[in-house]
Amino acid sequence: MPVINEVKLSGTITKYYPALTTPAGRQINRFVLEHLSEQLEAGVSRIVKCRIFCVYIQDGLVIESLNNSVNIKGFLSVNTQNKLVLHVNEIKFLD
């Protein structure tokens, strides 16, 4: 049975940390994504809110200001502090 770990999420970038550079010269972008939506659960509508720390390894990414609306695709993992992290593979700016 294949193991699936894929996340698609839209939201707003509410915090952006200075980019880091790996020893191999890759740019590590770190930001916080906040999501707000209305979803159906067991036939009942509910408001869904979440805030998640994201990592995106991509050279040349520039986040010009906060509150950028984005669609992202990626996968979930935990960091060395055992906190949930969304590792972003694709990002699309909507603004």
mmCIF file of N, CA and C in Angstrom:
data_model
loop_
_atom_site.group_PDB
_atom_site.id
_atom_site.type_symbol
_atom_site.label_atom_id
_atom_site.label_comp_id
_atom_site.label_asym_id
_atom_site.label_seq_id
_atom_site.Cartn_x
_atom_site.Cartn_y
_atom_site.Cartn_z
ATOM 1 N N MET A 1 0.838 -1.172 0.000
ATOM 2 C CA MET A 1 0.000 0.000 0.000
ATOM 3 C C MET A 1 0.893 1.249 0.000
ATOM 4 N N PRO A 2 0.687 2.172 -0.940
ATOM 5 C CA PRO A 2 1.519 3.374 -0.983
ATOM 6 C C PRO A 2 1.191 4.317 0.185
ATOM 7 N N VAL A 3 2.214 4.985 0.648
ATOM 8 C CA VAL A 3 2.060 5.953 1.731
ATOM 9 C C VAL A 3 1.904 7.333 1.111
ATOM 10 N N ILE A 4 0.868 8.069 1.521
ATOM 11 C CA ILE A 4 0.597 9.388 0.962
ATOM 12 C C ILE A 4 0.854 10.446 2.023
ATOM 13 N N ASN A 5 1.606 11.454 1.645
ATOM 14 C CA ASN A 5 1.869 12.606 2.507
ATOM 15 C C ASN A 5 1.910 13.814 1.590
ATOM 16 N N GLU A 6 0.749 14.330 1.231
ATOM 17 C CA GLU A 6 0.652 15.487 0.343
ATOM 18 C C GLU A 6 -0.378 16.448 0.911
ATOM 19 N N VAL A 7 -0.016 17.716 0.971
ATOM 20 C CA VAL A 7 -0.894 18.740 1.520
ATOM 21 C C VAL A 7 -1.068 19.843 0.478
ATOM 22 N N LYS A 8 -2.320 20.269 0.273
ATOM 23 C CA LYS A 8 -2.637 21.452 -0.526
ATOM 24 C C LYS A 8 -3.357 22.398 0.410
ATOM 25 N N LEU A 9 -2.887 23.626 0.493
ATOM 26 C CA LEU A 9 -3.456 24.567 1.446
ATOM 27 C C LEU A 9 -3.339 25.976 0.899
ATOM 28 N N SER A 10 -4.378 26.750 1.099
ATOM 29 C CA SER A 10 -4.309 28.175 0.759
ATOM 30 C C SER A 10 -4.297 28.954 2.060
ATOM 31 N N GLY A 11 -3.761 30.154 1.995
ATOM 32 C CA GLY A 11 -3.729 30.967 3.193
ATOM 33 C C GLY A 11 -2.963 32.249 2.971
ATOM 34 N N THR A 12 -2.576 32.846 4.085
ATOM 35 C CA THR A 12 -1.884 34.124 4.081
ATOM 36 C C THR A 12 -0.569 33.986 4.827
ATOM 37 N N ILE A 13 0.491 34.516 4.240
ATOM 38 C CA ILE A 13 1.791 34.531 4.915
ATOM 39 C C ILE A 13 1.756 35.660 5.941
ATOM 40 N N THR A 14 1.833 35.299 7.213
ATOM 41 C CA THR A 14 1.724 36.304 8.274
ATOM 42 C C THR A 14 3.058 36.599 8.949
ATOM 43 N N LYS A 15 4.050 35.763 8.729
ATOM 44 C CA LYS A 15 5.381 36.011 9.281
ATOM 45 C C LYS A 15 6.401 35.415 8.331
ATOM 46 N N TYR A 16 7.488 36.160 8.118
ATOM 47 C CA TYR A 16 8.551 35.688 7.236
ATOM 48 C C TYR A 16 9.868 35.879 7.955
ATOM 49 N N TYR A 17 10.673 34.836 7.989
ATOM 50 C CA TYR A 17 11.973 34.879 8.653
ATOM 51 C C TYR A 17 13.065 35.130 7.606
ATOM 52 N N PRO A 18 14.168 35.734 8.002
ATOM 53 C CA PRO A 18 15.269 35.917 7.041
ATOM 54 C C PRO A 18 15.698 34.568 6.457
ATOM 55 N N ALA A 19 15.989 34.575 5.171
ATOM 56 C CA ALA A 19 16.396 33.339 4.488
ATOM 57 C C ALA A 19 17.738 32.856 5.029
ATOM 58 N N LEU A 20 17.894 31.547 5.077
ATOM 59 C CA LEU A 20 19.157 30.917 5.443
ATOM 60 C C LEU A 20 19.759 30.309 4.187
ATOM 61 N N THR A 21 21.033 30.020 4.238
ATOM 62 C CA THR A 21 21.692 29.369 3.117
ATOM 63 C C THR A 21 22.371 28.092 3.610
ATOM 64 N N THR A 22 22.121 26.993 2.922
ATOM 65 C CA THR A 22 22.735 25.722 3.293
ATOM 66 C C THR A 22 24.210 25.736 2.908
ATOM 67 N N PRO A 23 25.013 24.808 3.453
ATOM 68 C CA PRO A 23 26.414 24.713 3.028
ATOM 69 C C PRO A 23 26.554 24.470 1.515
ATOM 70 N N ALA A 24 25.523 23.891 0.913
ATOM 71 C CA ALA A 24 25.547 23.648 -0.535
ATOM 72 C C ALA A 24 25.115 24.882 -1.333
ATOM 73 N N GLY A 25 24.761 25.968 -0.623
ATOM 74 C CA GLY A 25 24.400 27.200 -1.305
ATOM 75 C C GLY A 25 22.926 27.346 -1.639
ATOM 76 N N ARG A 26 22.077 26.464 -1.130
ATOM 77 C CA ARG A 26 20.622 26.550 -1.386
ATOM 78 C C ARG A 26 19.978 27.504 -0.397
ATOM 79 N N GLN A 27 18.985 28.253 -0.852
ATOM 80 C CA GLN A 27 18.262 29.207 -0.022
ATOM 81 C C GLN A 27 17.111 28.514 0.699
ATOM 82 N N ILE A 28 17.052 28.660 2.022
ATOM 83 C CA ILE A 28 15.972 28.099 2.831
ATOM 84 C C ILE A 28 15.078 29.242 3.277
ATOM 85 N N ASN A 29 13.843 29.220 2.806
ATOM 86 C CA ASN A 29 12.862 30.241 3.146
ATOM 87 C C ASN A 29 11.938 29.676 4.210
ATOM 88 N N ARG A 30 11.682 30.472 5.254
ATOM 89 C CA ARG A 30 10.848 30.027 6.369
ATOM 90 C C ARG A 30 9.771 31.076 6.612
ATOM 91 N N PHE A 31 8.530 30.598 6.745
ATOM 92 C CA PHE A 31 7.436 31.529 6.978
ATOM 93 C C PHE A 31 6.289 30.830 7.696
ATOM 94 N N VAL A 32 5.358 31.628 8.194
ATOM 95 C CA VAL A 32 4.161 31.109 8.849
ATOM 96 C C VAL A 32 2.975 31.356 7.927
ATOM 97 N N LEU A 33 2.193 30.305 7.698
ATOM 98 C CA LEU A 33 0.992 30.389 6.874
ATOM 99 C C LEU A 33 -0.231 30.269 7.775
ATOM 100 N N GLU A 34 -1.172 31.191 7.621
ATOM 101 C CA GLU A 34 -2.443 31.109 8.342
ATOM 102 C C GLU A 34 -3.548 30.807 7.341
ATOM 103 N N HIS A 35 -4.373 29.849 7.695
ATOM 104 C CA HIS A 35 -5.465 29.380 6.839
ATOM 105 C C HIS A 35 -6.789 29.620 7.551
ATOM 106 N N LEU A 36 -7.790 30.048 6.794
ATOM 107 C CA LEU A 36 -9.145 30.227 7.312
ATOM 108 C C LEU A 36 -10.111 29.800 6.220
ATOM 109 N N SER A 37 -11.017 28.885 6.546
ATOM 110 C CA SER A 37 -12.004 28.442 5.559
ATOM 111 C C SER A 37 -13.230 27.884 6.270
ATOM 112 N N GLU A 38 -14.233 27.560 5.472
ATOM 113 C CA GLU A 38 -15.428 26.874 5.958
ATOM 114 C C GLU A 38 -15.451 25.505 5.295
ATOM 115 N N GLN A 39 -15.555 24.454 6.098
ATOM 116 C CA GLN A 39 -15.506 23.088 5.599
ATOM 117 C C GLN A 39 -16.709 22.307 6.103
ATOM 118 N N LEU A 40 -17.056 21.261 5.367
ATOM 119 C CA LEU A 40 -18.113 20.347 5.808
ATOM 120 C C LEU A 40 -17.476 19.172 6.529
ATOM 121 N N GLU A 41 -18.002 18.863 7.696
ATOM 122 C CA GLU A 41 -17.553 17.696 8.452
ATOM 123 C C GLU A 41 -18.782 16.938 8.916
ATOM 124 N N ALA A 42 -18.932 15.713 8.449
ATOM 125 C CA ALA A 42 -20.102 14.886 8.780
ATOM 126 C C ALA A 42 -21.398 15.624 8.462
ATOM 127 N N GLY A 43 -21.370 16.370 7.336
ATOM 128 C CA GLY A 43 -22.561 17.079 6.888
ATOM 129 C C GLY A 43 -22.824 18.402 7.589
ATOM 130 N N VAL A 44 -21.936 18.802 8.481
ATOM 131 C CA VAL A 44 -22.110 20.042 9.234
ATOM 132 C C VAL A 44 -20.997 21.020 8.852
ATOM 133 N N SER A 45 -21.398 22.249 8.580
ATOM 134 C CA SER A 45 -20.434 23.283 8.222
ATOM 135 C C SER A 45 -19.704 23.781 9.467
ATOM 136 N N ARG A 46 -18.388 23.973 9.327
ATOM 137 C CA ARG A 46 -17.621 24.506 10.453
ATOM 138 C C ARG A 46 -16.520 25.429 9.942
ATOM 139 N N ILE A 47 -16.130 26.369 10.764
ATOM 140 C CA ILE A 47 -15.033 27.272 10.451
ATOM 141 C C ILE A 47 -13.727 26.576 10.839
ATOM 142 N N VAL A 48 -12.768 26.602 9.927
ATOM 143 C CA VAL A 48 -11.474 25.967 10.160
ATOM 144 C C VAL A 48 -10.401 27.032 10.129
ATOM 145 N N LYS A 49 -9.582 27.062 11.181
ATOM 146 C CA LYS A 49 -8.447 27.977 11.260
ATOM 147 C C LYS A 49 -7.222 27.161 11.632
ATOM 148 N N CYS A 50 -6.100 27.496 11.024
ATOM 149 C CA CYS A 50 -4.853 26.889 11.461
ATOM 150 C C CYS A 50 -3.688 27.815 11.113
ATOM 151 N N ARG A 51 -2.605 27.628 11.830
ATOM 152 C CA ARG A 51 -1.363 28.363 11.603
ATOM 153 C C ARG A 51 -0.262 27.313 11.576
ATOM 154 N N ILE A 52 0.553 27.335 10.522
ATOM 155 C CA ILE A 52 1.592 26.316 10.407
ATOM 156 C C ILE A 52 2.895 26.935 9.915
ATOM 157 N N PHE A 53 3.985 26.451 10.486
ATOM 158 C CA PHE A 53 5.318 26.873 10.090
ATOM 159 C C PHE A 53 5.677 26.151 8.790
ATOM 160 N N CYS A 54 6.211 26.893 7.819
ATOM 161 C CA CYS A 54 6.535 26.331 6.504
ATOM 162 C C CYS A 54 8.005 26.546 6.167
ATOM 163 N N VAL A 55 8.547 25.597 5.429
ATOM 164 C CA VAL A 55 9.914 25.677 4.918
ATOM 165 C C VAL A 55 9.842 25.455 3.416
ATOM 166 N N TYR A 56 10.540 26.322 2.672
ATOM 167 C CA TYR A 56 10.561 26.217 1.200
ATOM 168 C C TYR A 56 11.990 26.412 0.737
ATOM 169 N N ILE A 57 12.577 25.371 0.184
ATOM 170 C CA ILE A 57 13.952 25.453 -0.308
ATOM 171 C C ILE A 57 13.898 25.802 -1.782
ATOM 172 N N GLN A 58 14.173 27.066 -2.052
ATOM 173 C CA GLN A 58 14.100 27.571 -3.425
ATOM 174 C C GLN A 58 14.939 28.839 -3.503
ATOM 175 N N ASP A 59 15.888 28.872 -4.400
ATOM 176 C CA ASP A 59 16.702 30.065 -4.593
ATOM 177 C C ASP A 59 15.880 31.158 -5.256
ATOM 178 N N GLY A 60 16.090 32.386 -4.812
ATOM 179 C CA GLY A 60 15.482 33.536 -5.469
ATOM 180 C C GLY A 60 14.071 33.871 -5.046
ATOM 181 N N LEU A 61 13.505 33.170 -4.060
ATOM 182 C CA LEU A 61 12.161 33.515 -3.599
ATOM 183 C C LEU A 61 12.214 34.857 -2.878
ATOM 184 N N VAL A 62 11.326 35.743 -3.257
ATOM 185 C CA VAL A 62 11.240 37.051 -2.604
ATOM 186 C C VAL A 62 9.805 37.250 -2.131
ATOM 187 N N ILE A 63 9.639 37.425 -0.831
ATOM 188 C CA ILE A 63 8.338 37.771 -0.275
ATOM 189 C C ILE A 63 8.423 39.249 0.060
ATOM 190 N N GLU A 64 7.747 40.057 -0.745
ATOM 191 C CA GLU A 64 7.896 41.502 -0.648
ATOM 192 C C GLU A 64 7.179 42.104 0.546
ATOM 193 N N SER A 65 6.094 41.490 0.982
ATOM 194 C CA SER A 65 5.366 42.014 2.136
ATOM 195 C C SER A 65 4.583 40.888 2.787
ATOM 196 N N LEU A 66 4.149 41.138 4.000
ATOM 197 C CA LEU A 66 3.316 40.161 4.684
ATOM 198 C C LEU A 66 1.904 40.221 4.124
ATOM 199 N N ASN A 67 1.097 39.275 4.523
ATOM 200 C CA ASN A 67 -0.297 39.156 4.097
ATOM 201 C C ASN A 67 -0.437 38.809 2.620
ATOM 202 N N ASN A 68 0.586 38.167 2.058
ATOM 203 C CA ASN A 68 0.479 37.628 0.707
ATOM 204 C C ASN A 68 -0.427 36.403 0.741
ATOM 205 N N SER A 69 -1.418 36.352 -0.144
ATOM 206 C CA SER A 69 -2.262 35.161 -0.277
ATOM 207 C C SER A 69 -1.568 34.176 -1.210
ATOM 208 N N VAL A 70 -1.539 32.909 -0.805
ATOM 209 C CA VAL A 70 -0.835 31.897 -1.581
ATOM 210 C C VAL A 70 -1.618 30.587 -1.597
ATOM 211 N N ASN A 71 -1.361 29.785 -2.617
ATOM 212 C CA ASN A 71 -1.722 28.370 -2.658
ATOM 213 C C ASN A 71 -0.412 27.609 -2.581
ATOM 214 N N ILE A 72 -0.356 26.602 -1.728
ATOM 215 C CA ILE A 72 0.874 25.830 -1.616
ATOM 216 C C ILE A 72 0.578 24.337 -1.682
ATOM 217 N N LYS A 73 1.588 23.594 -2.112
ATOM 218 C CA LYS A 73 1.574 22.131 -2.099
ATOM 219 C C LYS A 73 2.858 21.682 -1.424
ATOM 220 N N GLY A 74 2.744 20.649 -0.615
ATOM 221 C CA GLY A 74 3.936 20.148 0.051
ATOM 222 C C GLY A 74 3.630 18.896 0.849
ATOM 223 N N PHE A 75 4.463 18.657 1.866
ATOM 224 C CA PHE A 75 4.300 17.481 2.716
ATOM 225 C C PHE A 75 4.603 17.850 4.164
ATOM 226 N N LEU A 76 4.106 17.035 5.073
ATOM 227 C CA LEU A 76 4.279 17.287 6.499
ATOM 228 C C LEU A 76 5.415 16.466 7.079
ATOM 229 N N SER A 77 6.096 17.076 8.040
ATOM 230 C CA SER A 77 7.149 16.410 8.783
ATOM 231 C C SER A 77 7.244 17.089 10.152
ATOM 232 N N VAL A 78 8.135 16.614 10.987
ATOM 233 C CA VAL A 78 8.422 17.290 12.252
ATOM 234 C C VAL A 78 9.872 17.743 12.232
ATOM 235 N N ASN A 79 10.142 18.844 12.954
ATOM 236 C CA ASN A 79 11.513 19.346 13.026
ATOM 237 C C ASN A 79 12.226 18.740 14.237
ATOM 238 N N THR A 80 13.404 19.245 14.546
ATOM 239 C CA THR A 80 14.189 18.676 15.647
ATOM 240 C C THR A 80 13.559 18.932 17.017
ATOM 241 N N GLN A 81 12.632 19.911 17.097
ATOM 242 C CA GLN A 81 11.901 20.153 18.347
ATOM 243 C C GLN A 81 10.579 19.383 18.383
ATOM 244 N N ASN A 82 10.401 18.470 17.430
ATOM 245 C CA ASN A 82 9.197 17.642 17.314
ATOM 246 C C ASN A 82 7.944 18.467 17.030
ATOM 247 N N LYS A 83 8.104 19.602 16.328
ATOM 248 C CA LYS A 83 6.982 20.471 15.926
ATOM 249 C C LYS A 83 6.644 20.189 14.465
ATOM 250 N N LEU A 84 5.350 20.264 14.156
ATOM 251 C CA LEU A 84 4.878 20.018 12.806
ATOM 252 C C LEU A 84 5.347 21.115 11.852
ATOM 253 N N VAL A 85 5.854 20.722 10.693
ATOM 254 C CA VAL A 85 6.344 21.649 9.676
ATOM 255 C C VAL A 85 5.776 21.231 8.327
ATOM 256 N N LEU A 86 5.337 22.219 7.554
ATOM 257 C CA LEU A 86 4.900 21.978 6.180
ATOM 258 C C LEU A 86 6.061 22.317 5.256
ATOM 259 N N HIS A 87 6.592 21.312 4.583
ATOM 260 C CA HIS A 87 7.678 21.502 3.614
ATOM 261 C C HIS A 87 7.034 21.764 2.248
ATOM 262 N N VAL A 88 7.239 22.950 1.741
ATOM 263 C CA VAL A 88 6.565 23.401 0.527
ATOM 264 C C VAL A 88 7.364 22.994 -0.705
ATOM 265 N N ASN A 89 6.680 22.359 -1.660
ATOM 266 C CA ASN A 89 7.274 22.021 -2.957
ATOM 267 C C ASN A 89 6.875 23.019 -4.037
ATOM 268 N N GLU A 90 5.654 23.562 -3.918
ATOM 269 C CA GLU A 90 5.149 24.531 -4.899
ATOM 270 C C GLU A 90 4.460 25.658 -4.154
ATOM 271 N N ILE A 91 4.665 26.879 -4.655
ATOM 272 C CA ILE A 91 3.983 28.028 -4.086
ATOM 273 C C ILE A 91 3.501 28.916 -5.211
ATOM 274 N N LYS A 92 2.257 29.363 -5.102
ATOM 275 C CA LYS A 92 1.683 30.263 -6.109
ATOM 276 C C LYS A 92 1.130 31.490 -5.377
ATOM 277 N N PHE A 93 1.676 32.651 -5.700
ATOM 278 C CA PHE A 93 1.219 33.900 -5.110
ATOM 279 C C PHE A 93 -0.055 34.334 -5.808
ATOM 280 N N LEU A 94 -1.078 34.676 -5.042
ATOM 281 C CA LEU A 94 -2.379 35.025 -5.598
ATOM 282 C C LEU A 94 -2.585 36.536 -5.680
ATOM 283 N N ASP A 95 -1.794 37.298 -4.974
ATOM 284 C CA ASP A 95 -1.928 38.770 -4.987
ATOM 285 C C ASP A 95 -1.184 39.379 -6.146
#
